[in-house]
PDB file of C-alpha atoms in Angstrom:
ATOM      1  CA  UNK T   1     -13.030 -25.675 -75.976  1.00  0.00           C
ATOM      2  CA  UNK T   2     -10.359 -23.878 -74.033  1.00  0.00           C
ATOM      3  CA  UNK T   3     -12.875 -21.340 -72.741  1.00  0.00           C
ATOM      4  CA  UNK T   4     -15.184 -24.158 -71.583  1.00  0.00           C
ATOM      5  CA  UNK T   5     -12.340 -25.829 -69.675  1.00  0.00           C
ATOM      6  CA  UNK T   6     -11.377 -22.559 -68.003  1.00  0.00           C
ATOM      7  CA  UNK T   7     -14.984 -21.873 -66.995  1.00  0.00           C
ATOM      8  CA  UNK T   8     -15.284 -25.342 -65.452  1.00  0.00           C
ATOM      9  CA  UNK T   9     -12.077 -24.825 -63.500  1.00  0.00           C
ATOM     10  CA  UNK T  10     -13.404 -21.478 -62.294  1.00  0.00           C
ATOM     11  CA  UNK T  11     -16.651 -23.075 -61.122  1.00  0.00           C
ATOM     12  CA  UNK T  12     -14.778 -25.845 -59.304  1.00  0.00           C
ATOM     13  CA  UNK T  13     -12.507 -23.308 -57.651  1.00  0.00           C
ATOM     14  CA  UNK T  14     -15.491 -21.265 -56.509  1.00  0.00           C
ATOM     15  CA  UNK T  15     -17.119 -24.331 -54.969  1.00  0.00           C
ATOM     16  CA  UNK T  16     -14.010 -25.310 -52.994  1.00  0.00           C
ATOM     17  CA  UNK T  17     -14.179 -23.560 -49.557  1.00  0.00           C
ATOM     18  CA  UNK T  18     -11.179 -21.453 -48.700  1.00  0.00           C
ATOM     19  CA  UNK T  19      -9.357 -22.631 -45.575  1.00  0.00           C
ATOM     20  CA  UNK T  20      -8.927 -19.936 -42.971  1.00  0.00           C
ATOM     21  CA  UNK T  21      -5.402 -19.416 -41.808  1.00  0.00           C
ATOM     22  CA  UNK T  22      -4.924 -20.765 -38.256  1.00  0.00           C
ATOM     23  CA  UNK T  23      -2.829 -17.729 -37.332  1.00  0.00           C
ATOM     24  CA  UNK T  24      -5.683 -15.371 -38.166  1.00  0.00           C
ATOM     25  CA  UNK T  25      -7.953 -17.304 -35.787  1.00  0.00           C
ATOM     26  CA  UNK T  26      -5.310 -17.134 -33.082  1.00  0.00           C
ATOM     27  CA  UNK T  27      -4.834 -13.404 -33.546  1.00  0.00           C
ATOM     28  CA  UNK T  28      -8.572 -12.803 -33.464  1.00  0.00           C
ATOM     29  CA  UNK T  29      -8.829 -14.849 -30.270  1.00  0.00           C
ATOM     30  CA  UNK T  30      -5.986 -12.863 -28.678  1.00  0.00           C
ATOM     31  CA  UNK T  31      -7.624  -9.565 -29.616  1.00  0.00           C
ATOM     32  CA  UNK T  32     -10.960 -10.664 -28.142  1.00  0.00           C
ATOM     33  CA  UNK T  33      -9.245 -11.885 -24.952  1.00  0.00           C
ATOM     34  CA  UNK T  34      -7.337  -8.621 -24.528  1.00  0.00           C
ATOM     35  CA  UNK T  35     -10.512  -6.645 -25.167  1.00  0.00           C
ATOM     36  CA  UNK T  36     -12.404  -8.589 -22.486  1.00  0.00           C
ATOM     37  CA  UNK T  37      -9.542  -8.118 -20.005  1.00  0.00           C
ATOM     38  CA  UNK T  38      -9.410  -4.401 -20.825  1.00  0.00           C
ATOM     39  CA  UNK T  39     -13.156  -4.018 -20.245  1.00  0.00           C
ATOM     40  CA  UNK T  40     -12.915  -5.875 -16.912  1.00  0.00           C
ATOM     41  CA  UNK T  41      -9.996  -3.683 -15.793  1.00  0.00           C
ATOM     42  CA  UNK T  42     -11.839  -0.500 -16.759  1.00  0.00           C
ATOM     43  CA  UNK T  43     -14.941  -1.658 -14.872  1.00  0.00           C
ATOM     44  CA  UNK T  44     -12.822  -2.523 -11.824  1.00  0.00           C
ATOM     45  CA  UNK T  45     -11.047   0.845 -11.937  1.00  0.00           C
ATOM     46  CA  UNK T  46     -14.373   2.686 -12.121  1.00  0.00           C
ATOM     47  CA  UNK T  47     -15.682   0.624  -9.212  1.00  0.00           C
ATOM     48  CA  UNK T  48     -12.645   1.472  -7.070  1.00  0.00           C
ATOM     49  CA  UNK T  49     -12.472   5.148  -8.012  1.00  0.00           C
ATOM     50  CA  UNK T  50     -16.209   5.841  -7.628  1.00  0.00           C
ATOM     51  CA  UNK T  51     -16.211   6.169  -3.787  1.00  0.00           C
ATOM     52  CA  UNK T  52     -13.238   8.541  -3.886  1.00  0.00           C
ATOM     53  CA  UNK T  53     -14.812  10.581  -6.670  1.00  0.00           C
ATOM     54  CA  UNK T  54     -18.087  10.794  -4.738  1.00  0.00           C
ATOM     55  CA  UNK T  55     -16.198  11.887  -1.626  1.00  0.00           C
ATOM     56  CA  UNK T  56     -14.396  14.630  -3.572  1.00  0.00           C
ATOM     57  CA  UNK T  57     -17.486  16.140  -5.199  1.00  0.00           C
ATOM     58  CA  UNK T  58     -19.499  15.868  -1.963  1.00  0.00           C
ATOM     59  CA  UNK T  59     -16.833  17.831  -0.093  1.00  0.00           C
ATOM     60  CA  UNK T  60     -17.435  20.814  -2.409  1.00  0.00           C
ATOM     61  CA  UNK T  61     -21.245  20.775  -2.283  1.00  0.00           C
ATOM     62  CA  UNK T  62     -23.702  22.507   0.007  1.00  0.00           C
ATOM     63  CA  UNK T  63     -26.008  20.454   2.219  1.00  0.00           C
ATOM     64  CA  UNK T  64     -29.185  21.241   0.194  1.00  0.00           C
ATOM     65  CA  UNK T  65     -27.465  20.019  -2.962  1.00  0.00           C
ATOM     66  CA  UNK T  66     -26.234  16.867  -1.219  1.00  0.00           C
ATOM     67  CA  UNK T  67     -29.760  16.006  -0.059  1.00  0.00           C
ATOM     68  CA  UNK T  68     -31.265  16.635  -3.489  1.00  0.00           C
ATOM     69  CA  UNK T  69     -32.718  13.698  -5.414  1.00  0.00           C
ATOM     70  CA  UNK T  70     -31.693  12.628  -7.974  1.00  0.00           C
ATOM     71  CA  UNK T  71     -28.125  13.448  -6.942  1.00  0.00           C
ATOM     72  CA  UNK T  72     -25.898  15.667  -9.042  1.00  0.00           C
ATOM     73  CA  UNK T  73     -22.640  14.199 -10.313  1.00  0.00           C
ATOM     74  CA  UNK T  74     -20.962  17.612 -10.444  1.00  0.00           C
ATOM     75  CA  UNK T  75     -21.281  20.488  -7.947  1.00  0.00           C
ATOM     76  CA  UNK T  76     -23.472  23.292  -9.229  1.00  0.00           C
ATOM     77  CA  UNK T  77     -21.540  25.686  -7.012  1.00  0.00           C
ATOM     78  CA  UNK T  78     -18.082  24.970  -5.631  1.00  0.00           C
ATOM     79  CA  UNK T  79     -17.847  25.597  -1.878  1.00  0.00           C
ATOM     80  CA  UNK T  80     -14.104  25.710  -1.203  1.00  0.00           C
ATOM     81  CA  UNK T  81     -14.810  27.174   2.212  1.00  0.00           C
ATOM     82  CA  UNK T  82     -15.865  23.698   3.374  1.00  0.00           C
ATOM     83  CA  UNK T  83     -12.199  22.798   3.790  1.00  0.00           C
ATOM     84  CA  UNK T  84     -11.395  25.950   5.758  1.00  0.00           C
ATOM     85  CA  UNK T  85     -14.339  25.365   8.102  1.00  0.00           C
ATOM     86  CA  UNK T  86     -13.363  21.719   8.537  1.00  0.00           C
ATOM     87  CA  UNK T  87      -9.720  22.489   9.297  1.00  0.00           C
ATOM     88  CA  UNK T  88     -10.510  25.242  11.794  1.00  0.00           C
ATOM     89  CA  UNK T  89     -13.307  23.514  13.693  1.00  0.00           C
ATOM     90  CA  UNK T  90     -11.801  20.039  13.693  1.00  0.00           C
ATOM     91  CA  UNK T  91      -8.443  20.857  15.373  1.00  0.00           C
ATOM     92  CA  UNK T  92      -6.778  19.019  12.492  1.00  0.00           C
ATOM     93  CA  UNK T  93      -3.511  20.916  12.872  1.00  0.00           C
ATOM     94  CA  UNK T  94      -2.827  19.242  16.211  1.00  0.00           C
ATOM     95  CA  UNK T  95      -4.028  15.840  15.031  1.00  0.00           C
ATOM     96  CA  UNK T  96      -1.870  16.056  11.903  1.00  0.00           C
ATOM     97  CA  UNK T  97       1.279  16.861  13.878  1.00  0.00           C
ATOM     98  CA  UNK T  98       0.601  13.977  16.265  1.00  0.00           C
ATOM     99  CA  UNK T  99       0.038  11.520  13.436  1.00  0.00           C
ATOM    100  CA  UNK T 100       3.029  12.793  11.490  1.00  0.00           C
ATOM    101  CA  UNK T 101       5.288  12.231  14.497  1.00  0.00           C
ATOM    102  CA  UNK T 102       4.083   8.640  14.963  1.00  0.00           C
ATOM    103  CA  UNK T 103       4.305   7.890  11.233  1.00  0.00           C
ATOM    104  CA  UNK T 104       7.820   9.328  10.907  1.00  0.00           C
ATOM    105  CA  UNK T 105       9.166   7.338  13.852  1.00  0.00           C
ATOM    106  CA  UNK T 106       7.448   4.185  12.587  1.00  0.00           C
ATOM    107  CA  UNK T 107       8.901   4.560   9.093  1.00  0.00           C
ATOM    108  CA  UNK T 108      12.462   5.101  10.333  1.00  0.00           C
ATOM    109  CA  UNK T 109      12.213   2.278  12.864  1.00  0.00           C
ATOM    110  CA  UNK T 110      10.679  -0.192  10.423  1.00  0.00           C
ATOM    111  CA  UNK T 111      13.170   0.520   7.654  1.00  0.00           C
ATOM    112  CA  UNK T 112      16.208   0.164   9.921  1.00  0.00           C
ATOM    113  CA  UNK T 113      15.106  -2.769  12.082  1.00  0.00           C
ATOM    114  CA  UNK T 114      13.551  -4.886   9.339  1.00  0.00           C
ATOM    115  CA  UNK T 115      16.453  -4.411   6.941  1.00  0.00           C
ATOM    116  CA  UNK T 116      19.001  -5.259   9.655  1.00  0.00           C
ATOM    117  CA  UNK T 117      17.171  -8.432  10.699  1.00  0.00           C
ATOM    118  CA  UNK T 118      16.628  -9.411   7.060  1.00  0.00           C
ATOM    119  CA  UNK T 119      20.356  -9.065   6.401  1.00  0.00           C
ATOM    120  CA  UNK T 120      21.048 -11.555   9.170  1.00  0.00           C
ATOM    121  CA  UNK T 121      18.649 -14.109   7.709  1.00  0.00           C
ATOM    122  CA  UNK T 122      19.860 -13.575   4.138  1.00  0.00           C
ATOM    123  CA  UNK T 123      23.646 -13.303   4.440  1.00  0.00           C
ATOM    124  CA  UNK T 124      24.761 -14.641   7.831  1.00  0.00           C
ATOM    125  CA  UNK T 125      24.997 -18.363   8.555  1.00  0.00           C
ATOM    126  CA  UNK T 126      24.201 -19.449  12.108  1.00  0.00           C
ATOM    127  CA  UNK T 127      22.750 -22.615  13.701  1.00  0.00           C
ATOM    128  CA  UNK T 128      18.977 -22.919  13.493  1.00  0.00           C
ATOM    129  CA  UNK T 129      18.585 -20.054  11.029  1.00  0.00           C
ATOM    130  CA  UNK T 130      16.006 -21.807   8.853  1.00  0.00           C
ATOM    131  CA  UNK T 131      14.009 -22.998  11.869  1.00  0.00           C
ATOM    132  CA  UNK T 132      13.999 -19.528  13.388  1.00  0.00           C
ATOM    133  CA  UNK T 133      12.945 -18.000  10.077  1.00  0.00           C
ATOM    134  CA  UNK T 134      10.108 -20.525   9.764  1.00  0.00           C
ATOM    135  CA  UNK T 135       8.893 -19.617  13.253  1.00  0.00           C
ATOM    136  CA  UNK T 136       9.055 -15.949  12.283  1.00  0.00           C
ATOM    137  CA  UNK T 137       6.901 -16.593   9.211  1.00  0.00           C
ATOM    138  CA  UNK T 138       4.478 -18.641  11.307  1.00  0.00           C
ATOM    139  CA  UNK T 139       3.719 -15.563  13.390  1.00  0.00           C
ATOM    140  CA  UNK T 140       2.106 -14.062  10.291  1.00  0.00           C
ATOM    141  CA  UNK T 141      -0.658 -16.638  10.675  1.00  0.00           C
ATOM    142  CA  UNK T 142      -1.651 -15.285  14.104  1.00  0.00           C
ATOM    143  CA  UNK T 143      -4.658 -12.925  14.016  1.00  0.00           C
ATOM    144  CA  UNK T 144      -3.905  -9.591  15.634  1.00  0.00           C
ATOM    145  CA  UNK T 145      -6.885  -9.886  17.982  1.00  0.00           C
ATOM    146  CA  UNK T 146      -5.366 -13.012  19.580  1.00  0.00           C
ATOM    147  CA  UNK T 147      -2.509 -10.978  21.077  1.00  0.00           C
ATOM    148  CA  UNK T 148      -4.536  -7.810  21.646  1.00  0.00           C
ATOM    149  CA  UNK T 149      -5.380  -8.317  25.334  1.00  0.00           C
ATOM    150  CA  UNK T 150      -1.949  -9.672  26.404  1.00  0.00           C
ATOM    151  CA  UNK T 151      -0.268  -6.785  24.599  1.00  0.00           C
ATOM    152  CA  UNK T 152      -2.532  -4.237  26.287  1.00  0.00           C
ATOM    153  CA  UNK T 153      -1.857  -5.732  29.728  1.00  0.00           C
ATOM    154  CA  UNK T 154       1.879  -5.755  29.027  1.00  0.00           C
ATOM    155  CA  UNK T 155       1.922  -2.078  28.025  1.00  0.00           C
ATOM    156  CA  UNK T 156      -0.260  -1.177  31.002  1.00  0.00           C
ATOM    157  CA  UNK T 157       2.233  -2.773  33.408  1.00  0.00           C
ATOM    158  CA  UNK T 158       5.048  -0.853  31.733  1.00  0.00           C
ATOM    159  CA  UNK T 159       3.122   2.385  32.281  1.00  0.00           C
ATOM    160  CA  UNK T 160       2.944   3.156  28.579  1.00  0.00           C
ATOM    161  CA  UNK T 161      -0.774   3.908  28.392  1.00  0.00           C
ATOM    162  CA  UNK T 162      -1.758   7.373  27.174  1.00  0.00           C
ATOM    163  CA  UNK T 163       1.643   7.754  25.469  1.00  0.00           C
ATOM    164  CA  UNK T 164       2.944   7.173  21.958  1.00  0.00           C
ATOM    165  CA  UNK T 165       5.290   4.399  23.110  1.00  0.00           C
ATOM    166  CA  UNK T 166       2.928   1.485  22.270  1.00  0.00           C
ATOM    167  CA  UNK T 167       2.499   2.965  18.789  1.00  0.00           C
ATOM    168  CA  UNK T 168       6.204   3.501  18.027  1.00  0.00           C
ATOM    169  CA  UNK T 169       8.452   1.182  20.080  1.00  0.00           C
ATOM    170  CA  UNK T 170       7.184  -2.108  18.492  1.00  0.00           C
ATOM    171  CA  UNK T 171       8.386  -0.832  15.111  1.00  0.00           C
ATOM    172  CA  UNK T 172      11.989  -1.097  16.347  1.00  0.00           C
ATOM    173  CA  UNK T 173      11.613  -4.883  16.662  1.00  0.00           C
ATOM    174  CA  UNK T 174      10.568  -5.537  13.067  1.00  0.00           C
ATOM    175  CA  UNK T 175       7.644  -7.430  11.605  1.00  0.00           C
ATOM    176  CA  UNK T 176       7.519 -10.819   9.910  1.00  0.00           C
ATOM    177  CA  UNK T 177       6.142  -9.618   6.586  1.00  0.00           C
ATOM    178  CA  UNK T 178       8.621  -6.753   6.213  1.00  0.00           C
ATOM    179  CA  UNK T 179      11.552  -8.972   7.171  1.00  0.00           C
ATOM    180  CA  UNK T 180      10.460 -11.576   4.636  1.00  0.00           C
ATOM    181  CA  UNK T 181      10.056  -8.946   1.922  1.00  0.00           C
ATOM    182  CA  UNK T 182      13.525  -7.427   2.405  1.00  0.00           C
ATOM    183  CA  UNK T 183      15.153 -10.845   2.816  1.00  0.00           C
ATOM    184  CA  UNK T 184      13.824 -11.809  -0.596  1.00  0.00           C
ATOM    185  CA  UNK T 185      15.451  -8.693  -2.020  1.00  0.00           C
ATOM    186  CA  UNK T 186      18.759  -9.306  -0.230  1.00  0.00           C
ATOM    187  CA  UNK T 187      18.833 -12.829  -1.679  1.00  0.00           C
ATOM    188  CA  UNK T 188      19.290 -11.292  -5.137  1.00  0.00           C
ATOM    189  CA  UNK T 189      22.532  -9.558  -4.082  1.00  0.00           C
ATOM    190  CA  UNK T 190      25.646 -11.580  -4.896  1.00  0.00           C
ATOM    191  CA  UNK T 191      27.458 -13.251  -1.997  1.00  0.00           C
ATOM    192  CA  UNK T 192      30.759 -12.443  -3.724  1.00  0.00           C
ATOM    193  CA  UNK T 193      30.160  -8.778  -2.971  1.00  0.00           C
ATOM    194  CA  UNK T 194      29.760  -9.589   0.722  1.00  0.00           C
ATOM    195  CA  UNK T 195      32.880 -11.774   0.743  1.00  0.00           C
ATOM    196  CA  UNK T 196      34.919  -9.044  -0.951  1.00  0.00           C
ATOM    197  CA  UNK T 197      33.822  -6.574   1.716  1.00  0.00           C
ATOM    198  CA  UNK T 198      34.808  -9.037   4.458  1.00  0.00           C
ATOM    199  CA  UNK T 199      38.259  -9.444   2.904  1.00  0.00           C
ATOM    200  CA  UNK T 200      38.643  -5.669   3.061  1.00  0.00           C
ATOM    201  CA  UNK T 201      37.945  -5.874   6.791  1.00  0.00           C
ATOM    202  CA  UNK T 202      34.342  -4.682   6.828  1.00  0.00           C
ATOM    203  CA  UNK T 203      32.127  -5.852   9.683  1.00  0.00           C
ATOM    204  CA  UNK T 204      28.578  -7.100   9.191  1.00  0.00           C
ATOM    205  CA  UNK T 205      27.248  -3.785  10.435  1.00  0.00           C
ATOM    206  CA  UNK T 206      29.396  -1.859   7.949  1.00  0.00           C
ATOM    207  CA  UNK T 207      28.374  -4.188   5.103  1.00  0.00           C
ATOM    208  CA  UNK T 208      24.724  -3.705   5.967  1.00  0.00           C
ATOM    209  CA  UNK T 209      24.982   0.072   6.283  1.00  0.00           C
ATOM    210  CA  UNK T 210      27.303   0.898   3.372  1.00  0.00           C
ATOM    211  CA  UNK T 211      26.440  -1.861   0.864  1.00  0.00           C
ATOM    212  CA  UNK T 212      23.047  -3.427   1.512  1.00  0.00           C
ATOM    213  CA  UNK T 213      21.139  -0.255   2.381  1.00  0.00           C
ATOM    214  CA  UNK T 214      22.172   1.684  -0.764  1.00  0.00           C
ATOM    215  CA  UNK T 215      21.469  -1.334  -2.998  1.00  0.00           C
ATOM    216  CA  UNK T 216      18.026  -1.997  -1.546  1.00  0.00           C
ATOM    217  CA  UNK T 217      16.320   1.370  -2.048  1.00  0.00           C
ATOM    218  CA  UNK T 218      13.316  -0.094  -3.949  1.00  0.00           C
ATOM    219  CA  UNK T 219      12.604  -2.641  -1.210  1.00  0.00           C
ATOM    220  CA  UNK T 220      13.119  -0.085   1.545  1.00  0.00           C
ATOM    221  CA  UNK T 221      10.816   2.362  -0.248  1.00  0.00           C
ATOM    222  CA  UNK T 222       8.161  -0.353  -0.311  1.00  0.00           C
ATOM    223  CA  UNK T 223       8.563  -0.928   3.423  1.00  0.00           C
ATOM    224  CA  UNK T 224       8.476   2.823   4.060  1.00  0.00           C
ATOM    225  CA  UNK T 225       5.188   3.195   2.171  1.00  0.00           C
ATOM    226  CA  UNK T 226       3.631   0.244   4.000  1.00  0.00           C
ATOM    227  CA  UNK T 227       4.819   1.575   7.364  1.00  0.00           C
ATOM    228  CA  UNK T 228       3.624   5.120   6.745  1.00  0.00           C
ATOM    229  CA  UNK T 229       0.272   3.915   5.486  1.00  0.00           C
ATOM    230  CA  UNK T 230      -0.183   1.633   8.497  1.00  0.00           C
ATOM    231  CA  UNK T 231       0.753   4.310  11.040  1.00  0.00           C
ATOM    232  CA  UNK T 232      -1.208   7.081   9.309  1.00  0.00           C
ATOM    233  CA  UNK T 233      -4.411   5.041   9.034  1.00  0.00           C
ATOM    234  CA  UNK T 234      -4.149   3.256  12.381  1.00  0.00           C
ATOM    235  CA  UNK T 235      -7.376   3.617  14.331  1.00  0.00           C
ATOM    236  CA  UNK T 236      -7.413   0.698  16.764  1.00  0.00           C
ATOM    237  CA  UNK T 237      -3.998   1.375  18.322  1.00  0.00           C
ATOM    238  CA  UNK T 238      -4.636   5.013  19.296  1.00  0.00           C
ATOM    239  CA  UNK T 239      -8.166   4.095  20.368  1.00  0.00           C
ATOM    240  CA  UNK T 240      -6.796   1.539  22.854  1.00  0.00           C
ATOM    241  CA  UNK T 241      -3.763   3.336  24.234  1.00  0.00           C
ATOM    242  CA  UNK T 242      -4.536   7.080  24.073  1.00  0.00           C
ATOM    243  CA  UNK T 243      -7.035   8.829  26.332  1.00  0.00           C
ATOM    244  CA  UNK T 244      -5.924  12.465  26.205  1.00  0.00           C
ATOM    245  CA  UNK T 245      -7.599  14.267  23.303  1.00  0.00           C
ATOM    246  CA  UNK T 246      -4.509  16.443  22.824  1.00  0.00           C
ATOM    247  CA  UNK T 247      -2.627  13.256  21.873  1.00  0.00           C
ATOM    248  CA  UNK T 248      -5.252  12.047  19.396  1.00  0.00           C
ATOM    249  CA  UNK T 249      -4.239  11.066  15.886  1.00  0.00           C
ATOM    250  CA  UNK T 250      -6.110  12.005  12.716  1.00  0.00           C
ATOM    251  CA  UNK T 251      -8.254   8.887  12.753  1.00  0.00           C
ATOM    252  CA  UNK T 252      -9.512   9.551  16.280  1.00  0.00           C
ATOM    253  CA  UNK T 253      -9.789  13.255  15.523  1.00  0.00           C
ATOM    254  CA  UNK T 254     -11.963  12.490  12.520  1.00  0.00           C
ATOM    255  CA  UNK T 255     -14.253  10.440  14.742  1.00  0.00           C
ATOM    256  CA  UNK T 256     -14.500  13.327  17.217  1.00  0.00           C
ATOM    257  CA  UNK T 257     -15.197  15.724  14.359  1.00  0.00           C
ATOM    258  CA  UNK T 258     -17.956  13.449  13.089  1.00  0.00           C
ATOM    259  CA  UNK T 259     -19.612  13.633  16.498  1.00  0.00           C
ATOM    260  CA  UNK T 260     -19.460  17.424  16.390  1.00  0.00           C
ATOM    261  CA  UNK T 261     -20.947  17.957  12.932  1.00  0.00           C
ATOM    262  CA  UNK T 262     -23.450  15.064  13.015  1.00  0.00           C
ATOM    263  CA  UNK T 263     -24.721  14.571   9.444  1.00  0.00           C
ATOM    264  CA  UNK T 264     -23.106  17.512   7.666  1.00  0.00           C
ATOM    265  CA  UNK T 265     -21.649  15.299   4.965  1.00  0.00           C
ATOM    266  CA  UNK T 266     -19.838  18.058   3.095  1.00  0.00           C
ATOM    267  CA  UNK T 267     -17.623  18.820   6.096  1.00  0.00           C
ATOM    268  CA  UNK T 268     -17.167  15.147   6.921  1.00  0.00           C
ATOM    269  CA  UNK T 269     -16.092  14.329   3.357  1.00  0.00           C
ATOM    270  CA  UNK T 270     -13.717  17.298   3.387  1.00  0.00           C
ATOM    271  CA  UNK T 271     -12.138  15.999   6.597  1.00  0.00           C
ATOM    272  CA  UNK T 272     -11.891  12.470   5.201  1.00  0.00           C
ATOM    273  CA  UNK T 273     -10.203  13.753   2.058  1.00  0.00           C
ATOM    274  CA  UNK T 274      -7.715  15.778   4.102  1.00  0.00           C
ATOM    275  CA  UNK T 275      -6.795  12.612   6.001  1.00  0.00           C
ATOM    276  CA  UNK T 276      -6.528  10.538   2.820  1.00  0.00           C
ATOM    277  CA  UNK T 277      -4.579  13.029   0.708  1.00  0.00           C
ATOM    278  CA  UNK T 278      -1.067  12.552   2.220  1.00  0.00           C
ATOM    279  CA  UNK T 279      -1.197   8.796   1.619  1.00  0.00           C
ATOM    280  CA  UNK T 280      -2.172   9.295  -2.028  1.00  0.00           C
ATOM    281  CA  UNK T 281       0.572  11.886  -2.555  1.00  0.00           C
ATOM    282  CA  UNK T 282       3.173   9.620  -0.932  1.00  0.00           C
ATOM    283  CA  UNK T 283       2.239   6.664  -3.123  1.00  0.00           C
ATOM    284  CA  UNK T 284       2.375   8.616  -6.382  1.00  0.00           C
ATOM    285  CA  UNK T 285       5.661  10.233  -5.358  1.00  0.00           C
ATOM    286  CA  UNK T 286       7.349   6.871  -4.702  1.00  0.00           C
ATOM    287  CA  UNK T 287       5.336   4.543  -6.914  1.00  0.00           C
ATOM    288  CA  UNK T 288       8.346   3.837  -9.160  1.00  0.00           C
ATOM    289  CA  UNK T 289      10.354   2.466  -6.233  1.00  0.00           C
ATOM    290  CA  UNK T 290       7.308   0.673  -4.869  1.00  0.00           C
ATOM    291  CA  UNK T 291       6.569  -1.167  -8.136  1.00  0.00           C
ATOM    292  CA  UNK T 292      10.248  -1.955  -8.694  1.00  0.00           C
ATOM    293  CA  UNK T 293      10.605  -3.349  -5.178  1.00  0.00           C
ATOM    294  CA  UNK T 294       7.498  -5.509  -5.471  1.00  0.00           C
ATOM    295  CA  UNK T 295       8.605  -6.843  -8.877  1.00  0.00           C
ATOM    296  CA  UNK T 296      12.038  -7.851  -7.619  1.00  0.00           C
ATOM    297  CA  UNK T 297      10.843  -9.475  -4.393  1.00  0.00           C
ATOM    298  CA  UNK T 298       7.993 -11.274  -6.149  1.00  0.00           C
ATOM    299  CA  UNK T 299      10.378 -12.739  -8.710  1.00  0.00           C
ATOM    300  CA  UNK T 300      12.797 -14.100  -6.105  1.00  0.00           C
ATOM    301  CA  UNK T 301      12.501 -17.568  -4.675  1.00  0.00           C
ATOM    302  CA  UNK T 302      12.929 -17.945  -0.940  1.00  0.00           C
TER     303      UNK T 302
END
């Protein structure tokens, strides 16, 4: 009798469906979501890296191998001499020095001017500050081509054409985006620190130079990377204002080199990689400051 009762209970228990734990469903859903996101990120990374990878392997190939179909995804023979030929025939030494000069001046000017103006908007009270800052931000909405002709005429009347002045002097007057970015960072610095410095007799210039600048290295590194990248890759500015080939930057020099070699893609890709390499090295060298600066400014309310 007891065995019969136990067998019936066992049958009833087997027929009752086991309820799945809600947490297990949630965990499974989270794992699937993360897996989908991971796959999307990998696909996006491959999509972004593919052109650079193709440029790298093409720069080491010979022309017959480049024209072969189907294409090879790895050079059968590495032609390192492509870079030597490109550098010698393209006058890249001169173009690199010209571009490096413009980029260095632009970085120094942007870091100093934008941080100084941002300090005024963040820590100094004066009438109409919010209105003036709103007008400054509104200039970000203006397309660059709207002011292109008036700016060119203005520089022409100043006699700045065929010089580096139009490419460097504007950096000393700041830009709306950079000012906004550093202001957001300065807003995270305690006002008590500024007041204590004032009590000790420090001027606004001294506070900015000895307190704000050292504390804002991540934000300034971000501005420096943006400024260097903009000056190094600028094509339209030198194209408009520079006529003498001895003053050409790398972007114009690469265009001239393309006209010389026609469709020799191995040399052209080698030249393109030489132009791109300093920007990549700079980013990886300062990426810690760049990411830290972007995280802090993005998490600050204006």
